[in-house]
mmCIF file of C-alpha atoms in Angstrom:
data_model
loop_
_atom_site.group_PDB
_atom_site.id
_atom_site.type_symbol
_atom_site.label_atom_id
_atom_site.label_comp_id
_atom_site.label_asym_id
_atom_site.label_seq_id
_atom_site.Cartn_x
_atom_site.Cartn_y
_atom_site.Cartn_z
ATOM 1 C CA MET A 16 -56.482 24.582 31.804
ATOM 2 C CA ASN A 17 -58.001 25.569 28.670
ATOM 3 C CA LYS A 18 -57.954 23.779 25.500
ATOM 4 C CA GLY A 19 -55.603 25.911 23.811
ATOM 5 C CA THR A 20 -53.007 25.723 26.759
ATOM 6 C CA LYS A 21 -53.195 22.046 26.602
ATOM 7 C CA ILE A 22 -52.251 21.978 23.144
ATOM 8 C CA LEU A 23 -49.539 24.337 23.840
ATOM 9 C CA PHE A 24 -48.455 22.229 26.587
ATOM 10 C CA ILE A 25 -48.432 18.729 24.516
ATOM 11 C CA THR A 26 -46.658 20.357 21.709
ATOM 12 C CA ILE A 27 -43.766 21.662 24.003
ATOM 13 C CA ILE A 28 -43.470 18.226 25.580
ATOM 14 C CA LEU A 29 -43.274 16.515 22.054
ATOM 15 C CA LEU A 30 -40.578 19.070 20.883
ATOM 16 C CA SER A 31 -38.560 18.399 23.739
ATOM 17 C CA ILE A 32 -38.831 14.544 23.248
ATOM 18 C CA THR A 33 -37.841 14.945 19.596
ATOM 19 C CA LEU A 34 -34.932 17.335 20.638
ATOM 20 C CA LEU A 35 -33.905 14.835 23.178
ATOM 21 C CA HIS A 36 -33.649 11.991 20.599
ATOM 22 C CA VAL A 37 -31.693 14.256 18.132
ATOM 23 C CA GLN A 38 -29.158 14.972 20.898
ATOM 24 C CA VAL A 39 -29.045 11.449 21.910
ATOM 25 C CA ALA A 40 -28.465 10.558 18.177
ATOM 26 C CA ALA A 41 -25.886 13.019 17.876
ATOM 27 C CA LYS A 42 -23.647 11.741 20.569
ATOM 28 C CA ASN A 43 -23.924 8.169 19.111
ATOM 29 C CA THR A 44 -22.962 9.110 15.523
ATOM 30 C CA TYR A 45 -19.352 10.562 14.619
ATOM 31 C CA THR A 46 -17.947 11.612 11.519
ATOM 32 C CA VAL A 47 -14.690 10.545 9.486
ATOM 33 C CA THR A 48 -13.306 12.924 6.921
ATOM 34 C CA TYR A 49 -11.203 11.421 4.337
ATOM 35 C CA LYS A 50 -8.792 13.870 2.885
ATOM 36 C CA ALA A 51 -7.383 13.303 -0.670
ATOM 37 C CA THR A 52 -3.976 15.526 -0.009
ATOM 38 C CA ASN A 53 -1.946 14.354 -2.820
ATOM 39 C CA GLY A 54 -4.242 11.807 -4.328
ATOM 40 C CA ILE A 55 -7.413 11.476 -6.213
ATOM 41 C CA PHE A 56 -10.544 9.910 -5.245
ATOM 42 C CA LYS A 57 -11.365 7.268 -8.147
ATOM 43 C CA LYS A 58 -14.835 7.773 -8.490
ATOM 44 C CA LYS A 59 -15.687 10.302 -11.308
ATOM 45 C CA SER A 60 -18.054 12.119 -9.318
ATOM 46 C CA ASN A 61 -15.668 12.127 -6.452
ATOM 47 C CA SER A 62 -12.507 13.206 -8.558
ATOM 48 C CA SER A 63 -12.116 16.870 -8.136
ATOM 49 C CA LYS A 64 -13.173 16.745 -4.374
ATOM 50 C CA LYS A 65 -10.365 17.422 -1.789
ATOM 51 C CA ARG A 66 -12.460 15.507 1.221
ATOM 52 C CA ILE A 67 -15.189 13.110 1.557
ATOM 53 C CA ILE A 68 -17.219 12.781 4.623
ATOM 54 C CA PHE A 69 -18.807 9.787 6.365
ATOM 55 C CA LYS A 70 -20.977 9.292 9.123
ATOM 56 C CA TYR A 71 -21.090 6.406 11.370
ATOM 57 C CA LYS A 72 -22.876 5.090 14.487
ATOM 58 C CA LYS A 73 -20.728 4.633 17.737
ATOM 59 C CA ASN A 74 -18.702 1.383 17.778
ATOM 60 C CA ARG A 75 -19.312 0.465 14.282
ATOM 61 C CA LYS A 76 -16.941 -0.723 11.900
ATOM 62 C CA ARG A 77 -15.401 1.515 9.512
ATOM 63 C CA GLY A 78 -16.079 -0.678 6.617
ATOM 64 C CA TYR A 79 -15.886 0.666 2.988
ATOM 65 C CA ALA A 80 -13.868 3.670 2.429
ATOM 66 C CA PRO A 81 -13.657 5.892 -0.904
ATOM 67 C CA SER A 82 -11.019 4.531 -3.187
ATOM 68 C CA ILE A 83 -8.118 6.718 -3.974
ATOM 69 C CA LYS A 84 -5.110 6.854 -6.470
ATOM 70 C CA ARG A 85 -1.875 8.475 -7.030
ATOM 71 C CA SER A 86 0.574 8.195 -10.012
ATOM 72 C CA LYS A 87 3.576 6.101 -9.252
ATOM 73 C CA TYR A 88 2.675 5.242 -6.011
ATOM 74 C CA VAL A 89 0.664 2.377 -4.297
ATOM 75 C CA PHE A 90 -2.012 3.176 -1.812
ATOM 76 C CA ASN A 91 -1.088 1.907 1.774
ATOM 77 C CA GLY A 92 -4.154 2.509 3.872
ATOM 78 C CA TRP A 93 -6.081 5.297 5.686
ATOM 79 C CA TYR A 94 -4.133 6.887 8.824
ATOM 80 C CA THR A 95 -5.072 9.657 11.407
ATOM 81 C CA LYS A 96 -1.850 11.435 10.355
ATOM 82 C CA LYS A 97 -0.149 12.570 7.293
ATOM 83 C CA LYS A 98 2.991 10.819 8.833
ATOM 84 C CA GLY A 99 2.752 8.040 11.161
ATOM 85 C CA GLY A 100 -0.458 7.919 13.227
ATOM 86 C CA LYS A 101 -2.964 5.051 13.661
ATOM 87 C CA LYS A 102 -4.004 3.099 10.591
ATOM 88 C CA TYR A 103 -8.124 2.510 10.167
ATOM 89 C CA THR A 104 -8.551 -0.786 8.237
ATOM 90 C CA SER A 105 -12.330 -1.887 7.300
ATOM 91 C CA LYS A 106 -12.474 -3.519 10.895
ATOM 92 C CA THR A 107 -11.506 -0.676 12.960
ATOM 93 C CA ARG A 108 -14.529 0.845 15.290
ATOM 94 C CA ILE A 109 -15.261 4.299 15.002
ATOM 95 C CA LYS A 110 -15.211 5.687 18.638
ATOM 96 C CA LYS A 111 -14.948 9.462 17.773
ATOM 97 C CA SER A 112 -14.850 11.880 15.059
ATOM 98 C CA THR A 113 -11.507 12.034 12.997
ATOM 99 C CA THR A 114 -9.691 12.946 9.900
ATOM 100 C CA LEU A 115 -7.847 10.404 7.997
ATOM 101 C CA TYR A 116 -5.167 11.004 5.302
ATOM 102 C CA PRO A 117 -3.935 8.385 2.677
ATOM 103 C CA HIS A 118 -0.288 7.009 3.422
ATOM 104 C CA TRP A 119 1.766 5.864 -0.006
ATOM 105 C CA ILE A 120 4.553 3.516 -1.052
ATOM 106 C CA LYS A 121 6.524 4.695 -3.973
ATOM 107 C CA ARG A 122 6.614 2.235 -6.880
ATOM 108 C CA TYR A 123 9.757 0.767 -8.456
ATOM 109 C CA ILE A 124 10.716 2.097 -11.859
ATOM 110 C CA ILE A 125 11.226 -0.749 -14.190
ATOM 111 C CA LYS A 126 13.370 -0.746 -17.453
ATOM 112 C CA LYS A 127 10.606 -1.951 -19.397
ATOM 113 C CA GLN A 128 12.677 -2.285 -22.622
ATOM 114 C CA TYR A 129 14.204 -5.363 -21.333
ATOM 115 C CA LEU A 130 10.786 -7.178 -20.630
ATOM 116 C CA LYS A 131 9.745 -5.931 -24.172
ATOM 117 C CA SER A 132 12.779 -7.434 -25.874
ATOM 118 C CA LEU A 133 12.116 -10.625 -24.711
ATOM 119 C CA GLY A 134 10.502 -12.708 -27.750
ATOM 120 C CA CYS A 135 12.109 -10.147 -30.317
ATOM 121 C CA LEU A 136 13.217 -11.889 -33.655
ATOM 122 C CA TYR A 137 16.687 -11.274 -35.080
ATOM 123 C CA LYS A 138 17.676 -12.683 -38.694
ATOM 124 C CA SER A 139 21.390 -13.004 -37.660
ATOM 125 C CA GLU A 140 24.118 -13.041 -35.134
ATOM 126 C CA ASP A 141 25.280 -9.793 -36.564
ATOM 127 C CA GLU A 142 21.969 -8.034 -35.815
ATOM 128 C CA ILE A 143 22.005 -9.414 -32.457
ATOM 129 C CA GLU A 144 25.666 -7.793 -31.919
ATOM 130 C CA GLU A 145 24.290 -4.765 -33.262
ATOM 131 C CA THR A 146 21.479 -4.645 -30.985
ATOM 132 C CA TYR A 147 23.361 -5.331 -27.730
ATOM 133 C CA PRO A 148 26.876 -3.625 -28.012
ATOM 134 C CA ASN A 149 29.621 -4.938 -26.106
ATOM 135 C CA ILE A 150 28.176 -8.630 -26.032
ATOM 136 C CA LYS A 151 29.846 -11.472 -26.971
ATOM 137 C CA ILE A 152 28.883 -15.000 -27.910
ATOM 138 C CA ILE A 153 30.369 -17.457 -25.733
ATOM 139 C CA LYS A 154 28.343 -20.684 -26.573
ATOM 140 C CA LYS A 155 26.253 -21.995 -29.601
ATOM 141 C CA ASN A 156 24.389 -25.385 -29.592
ATOM 142 C CA THR A 157 23.175 -26.765 -33.039
ATOM 143 C CA LYS A 158 23.771 -30.295 -32.317
ATOM 144 C CA TYR A 159 20.134 -30.548 -30.703
ATOM 145 C CA LEU A 160 16.931 -28.920 -30.493
ATOM 146 C CA PRO A 161 16.015 -26.326 -28.970
ATOM 147 C CA PHE A 162 19.333 -24.784 -30.713
ATOM 148 C CA THR A 163 20.681 -22.062 -28.447
ATOM 149 C CA LEU A 164 23.297 -19.103 -28.429
ATOM 150 C CA LYS A 165 24.551 -17.817 -25.116
ATOM 151 C CA CYS A 166 25.876 -14.197 -24.998
ATOM 152 C CA LYS A 167 27.219 -12.392 -22.394
ATOM 153 C CA SER A 168 28.144 -8.600 -21.664
ATOM 154 C CA SER A 169 29.696 -6.872 -18.576
ATOM 155 C CA SER A 170 26.171 -6.737 -16.924
ATOM 156 C CA PHE A 171 23.864 -9.028 -18.721
ATOM 157 C CA ASN A 172 23.795 -12.846 -19.856
ATOM 158 C CA LEU A 173 21.250 -13.513 -22.572
ATOM 159 C CA LEU A 174 19.991 -16.511 -24.139
ATOM 160 C CA PHE A 175 18.747 -16.836 -27.572
ATOM 161 C CA GLU A 176 16.755 -19.902 -29.100
ATOM 162 C CA PHE A 177 17.064 -20.208 -32.806
ATOM 163 C CA ASP A 178 15.681 -22.313 -35.651
ATOM 164 C CA TYR A 179 15.795 -22.762 -39.268
ATOM 165 C CA SER A 180 14.278 -19.763 -41.069
ATOM 166 C CA ASP A 181 11.714 -20.147 -43.717
ATOM 167 C CA SER A 182 14.236 -19.086 -46.332
ATOM 168 C CA ALA A 183 16.732 -21.599 -45.490
ATOM 169 C CA THR A 184 18.100 -24.131 -47.958
ATOM 170 C CA LYS A 185 20.656 -26.565 -47.888
ATOM 171 C CA ASP A 186 23.236 -24.591 -49.698
ATOM 172 C CA ASN A 187 22.304 -21.506 -47.466
ATOM 173 C CA VAL A 188 21.277 -22.329 -43.897
ATOM 174 C CA THR A 189 19.745 -19.379 -42.248
ATOM 175 C CA TYR A 190 18.260 -18.935 -38.800
ATOM 176 C CA ASP A 191 15.770 -16.827 -36.767
ATOM 177 C CA TYR A 192 16.571 -15.926 -33.608
ATOM 178 C CA SER A 193 14.442 -15.322 -30.406
ATOM 179 C CA LEU A 194 15.715 -13.864 -27.214
ATOM 180 C CA ASP A 195 14.556 -16.237 -24.532
ATOM 181 C CA THR A 196 16.224 -15.452 -21.404
ATOM 182 C CA ILE A 197 17.954 -12.324 -19.721
ATOM 183 C CA LYS A 198 20.262 -13.010 -16.330
ATOM 184 C CA CYS A 199 21.383 -9.880 -14.609
ATOM 185 C CA PRO A 200 21.677 -8.288 -11.027
ATOM 186 C CA LEU A 201 18.074 -6.715 -10.135
ATOM 187 C CA LYS A 202 19.371 -3.419 -10.046
ATOM 188 C CA LYS A 203 19.933 -3.169 -13.810
ATOM 189 C CA ILE A 204 16.120 -3.674 -14.416
ATOM 190 C CA VAL A 205 14.537 -2.160 -11.162
ATOM 191 C CA ASN A 206 15.408 1.144 -9.520
ATOM 192 C CA ILE A 207 15.810 -0.795 -5.977
ATOM 193 C CA LYS A 208 18.168 0.831 -3.608
ATOM 194 C CA LYS A 209 18.017 -1.059 -0.605
ATOM 195 C CA GLN A 210 17.171 -4.469 1.074
ATOM 196 C CA THR A 211 13.615 -5.207 1.287
ATOM 197 C CA ASN A 212 11.279 -8.336 2.115
ATOM 198 C CA CYS A 213 9.674 -10.141 -0.778
ATOM 199 C CA TYR A 214 5.973 -8.876 -0.264
ATOM 200 C CA LYS A 215 7.074 -5.257 0.082
ATOM 201 C CA PHE A 216 9.208 -5.801 -2.977
ATOM 202 C CA LEU A 217 6.003 -7.218 -4.682
ATOM 203 C CA THR A 218 3.989 -4.383 -3.910
ATOM 204 C CA LYS A 219 6.477 -1.768 -4.876
ATOM 205 C CA LEU A 220 6.792 -3.810 -8.397
ATOM 206 C CA SER A 221 3.171 -4.204 -9.385
ATOM 207 C CA GLY A 222 1.106 -2.157 -7.272
ATOM 208 C CA LYS A 223 -0.526 -5.401 -5.740
ATOM 209 C CA GLY A 224 0.517 -7.339 -2.567
ATOM 210 C CA SER A 225 -0.761 -10.428 -4.140
ATOM 211 C CA THR A 226 0.496 -10.615 -7.839
ATOM 212 C CA ASN A 227 1.208 -14.227 -9.127
ATOM 213 C CA HIS A 228 4.257 -15.398 -7.400
ATOM 214 C CA TYR A 229 5.873 -18.302 -5.334
ATOM 215 C CA VAL A 230 8.517 -18.012 -2.559
ATOM 216 C CA ASN A 231 10.912 -21.200 -1.706
ATOM 217 C CA THR A 232 12.103 -20.152 1.508
ATOM 218 C CA LYS A 233 14.671 -23.267 1.708
ATOM 219 C CA LYS A 234 16.020 -22.746 -1.821
ATOM 220 C CA HIS A 235 16.021 -18.727 -1.352
ATOM 221 C CA MET A 236 14.134 -18.278 -4.610
ATOM 222 C CA MET A 237 11.147 -16.208 -5.466
ATOM 223 C CA THR A 238 9.318 -16.881 -8.940
ATOM 224 C CA LEU A 239 6.612 -14.305 -10.158
ATOM 225 C CA ALA A 240 4.969 -13.571 -13.614
ATOM 226 C CA TYR A 241 5.072 -9.561 -14.127
ATOM 227 C CA GLY A 242 5.398 -7.508 -17.108
ATOM 228 C CA LEU A 243 4.340 -8.612 -20.846
ATOM 229 C CA TYR A 244 6.238 -9.185 -24.097
ATOM 230 C CA ASP A 245 5.218 -10.096 -27.705
ATOM 231 C CA TYR A 246 6.190 -13.455 -28.800
ATOM 232 C CA SER A 247 7.276 -12.677 -32.419
ATOM 233 C CA PHE A 248 9.162 -15.761 -33.469
ATOM 234 C CA PHE A 249 6.335 -16.622 -35.706
ATOM 235 C CA GLU A 250 5.727 -13.095 -36.741
ATOM 236 C CA GLU A 251 5.108 -14.149 -40.495
ATOM 237 C CA ASP A 252 2.643 -16.910 -39.188
ATOM 238 C CA ASP A 253 -0.861 -16.615 -41.029
ATOM 239 C CA ASN A 254 -2.468 -16.781 -37.938
ATOM 240 C CA PRO A 255 -3.861 -13.105 -37.267
ATOM 241 C CA ASN A 256 -3.551 -13.310 -33.688
ATOM 242 C CA TYR A 257 0.245 -13.312 -33.735
ATOM 243 C CA PRO A 258 2.319 -11.917 -32.034
ATOM 244 C CA ASP A 259 0.587 -13.324 -28.776
ATOM 245 C CA GLN A 260 1.135 -11.474 -25.661
ATOM 246 C CA TYR A 261 2.903 -13.464 -22.750
ATOM 247 C CA TYR A 262 3.743 -12.778 -19.178
ATOM 248 C CA VAL A 263 7.406 -12.290 -18.411
ATOM 249 C CA LEU A 264 8.800 -14.993 -15.767
ATOM 250 C CA TRP A 265 10.992 -13.408 -12.809
ATOM 251 C CA ASP A 266 13.093 -15.809 -11.099
ATOM 252 C CA ILE A 267 14.990 -13.941 -8.456
ATOM 253 C CA LYS A 268 17.735 -15.079 -5.874
ATOM 254 C CA LEU A 269 17.188 -14.203 -2.281
ATOM 255 C CA THR A 270 19.522 -13.732 0.605
ATOM 256 C CA LYS A 271 19.834 -16.393 3.236
ATOM 257 C CA LYS A 272 17.208 -14.515 5.095
ATOM 258 C CA ASN A 273 15.092 -14.211 2.011
ATOM 259 C CA LYS A 274 15.258 -10.628 1.299
ATOM 260 C CA VAL A 275 15.581 -8.840 -2.033
ATOM 261 C CA VAL A 276 18.791 -6.721 -2.492
ATOM 262 C CA PRO A 277 19.818 -4.501 -5.730
ATOM 263 C CA SER A 278 22.601 -7.075 -6.116
ATOM 264 C CA SER A 279 20.105 -10.063 -6.326
ATOM 265 C CA GLN A 280 20.791 -12.099 -9.439
ATOM 266 C CA VAL A 281 17.079 -12.211 -11.667
ATOM 267 C CA THR A 282 16.661 -14.222 -14.520
ATOM 268 C CA LEU A 283 13.640 -12.964 -16.912
ATOM 269 C CA SER A 284 12.043 -15.552 -19.228
ATOM 270 C CA ALA A 285 10.092 -15.816 -22.130
ATOM 271 C CA SER A 286 7.536 -18.535 -21.265
ATOM 272 C CA GLU A 287 4.679 -19.523 -23.685
ATOM 273 C CA ASP A 288 2.804 -21.244 -20.927
ATOM 274 C CA ASN A 289 1.906 -17.683 -19.436
ATOM 275 C CA ILE A 290 -0.520 -16.274 -22.106
ATOM 276 C CA VAL A 291 -2.275 -13.512 -21.541
ATOM 277 C CA ASN A 292 -6.277 -14.294 -21.986
#
C-alpha cells in the first residue's frame, strides 16, 4: 500500500468515525418547538416570532422556556396540544422532539371605579347623595372618633369616615368625608360567573397565583390586598407626596366548602397600613 493510499484510507476512517459521532449525537438530541399561537413572546428580540426552537439532550429537564404574554389572559403553562394535551413543566424530562402550545386563563374584568372611589373626599352629605344615586343615609355617628356615616343602596353598603374640615367654626360646623368601606356582592365588582376555588380566583383576579392573601378555612373568609386607591383625605396638606397610594383590602366571605361564588359578600376597605412603596 503506497503512501497516497494510506492517507486516503485514514481519511475515510476518520470521516466515518466523525459521521458516527454526529449520528449518535443526533439520536440523543431532541428539538422542542414553542409556538406563540395567540400570544406574544415577551423578549423584545422574539416578539415578532411565531415559534422558538430549543434543543435538548435526551432525558434532560425542560428547564427554562421562553416567556409569553397575552392581553387579558394569564399564562397557564406549555402543553403538547392547543387544547388539552400533556403539560411540560420545568421539571419535565425531554424524551422526544415535540411542539408545545401556550394555554391561557381569562382574567376577570374588575370595575376599578369602585376601587378608585375609596379614599375620595366629599365636602357634604349632599355631595355624597349626588355622587351615589338612590343611596340612603341610615346611621350617623358624631359622638366619638372616628365619626362615621353609614349609607345603603339596593346593592351597596358604604361607610364614610369624616372629620371637621379646615373651614369649620363654632358657628358653622362643616366636615370632610372620605369613603372608607364598600360592601356588596362580589359580582358587582368582578365579572365572576360561577363557583371557583380560592387560588384560581386569585390567579384570574391578579394574574398571579401568589398575590398577598390569607384564607381562613375555619371562618370561611379570604383576605387579600389588590388594586390601588389614592388617599385624598388630606388633599390640601402641604406635603407634596399627597395623595399617597394604598392597596385596597378585600375581605371575601366564602362558602362552607371555601369556594368563591358570584354572590359572595366582599368588603373593600381603604387601609392606610398598606402603603405602596
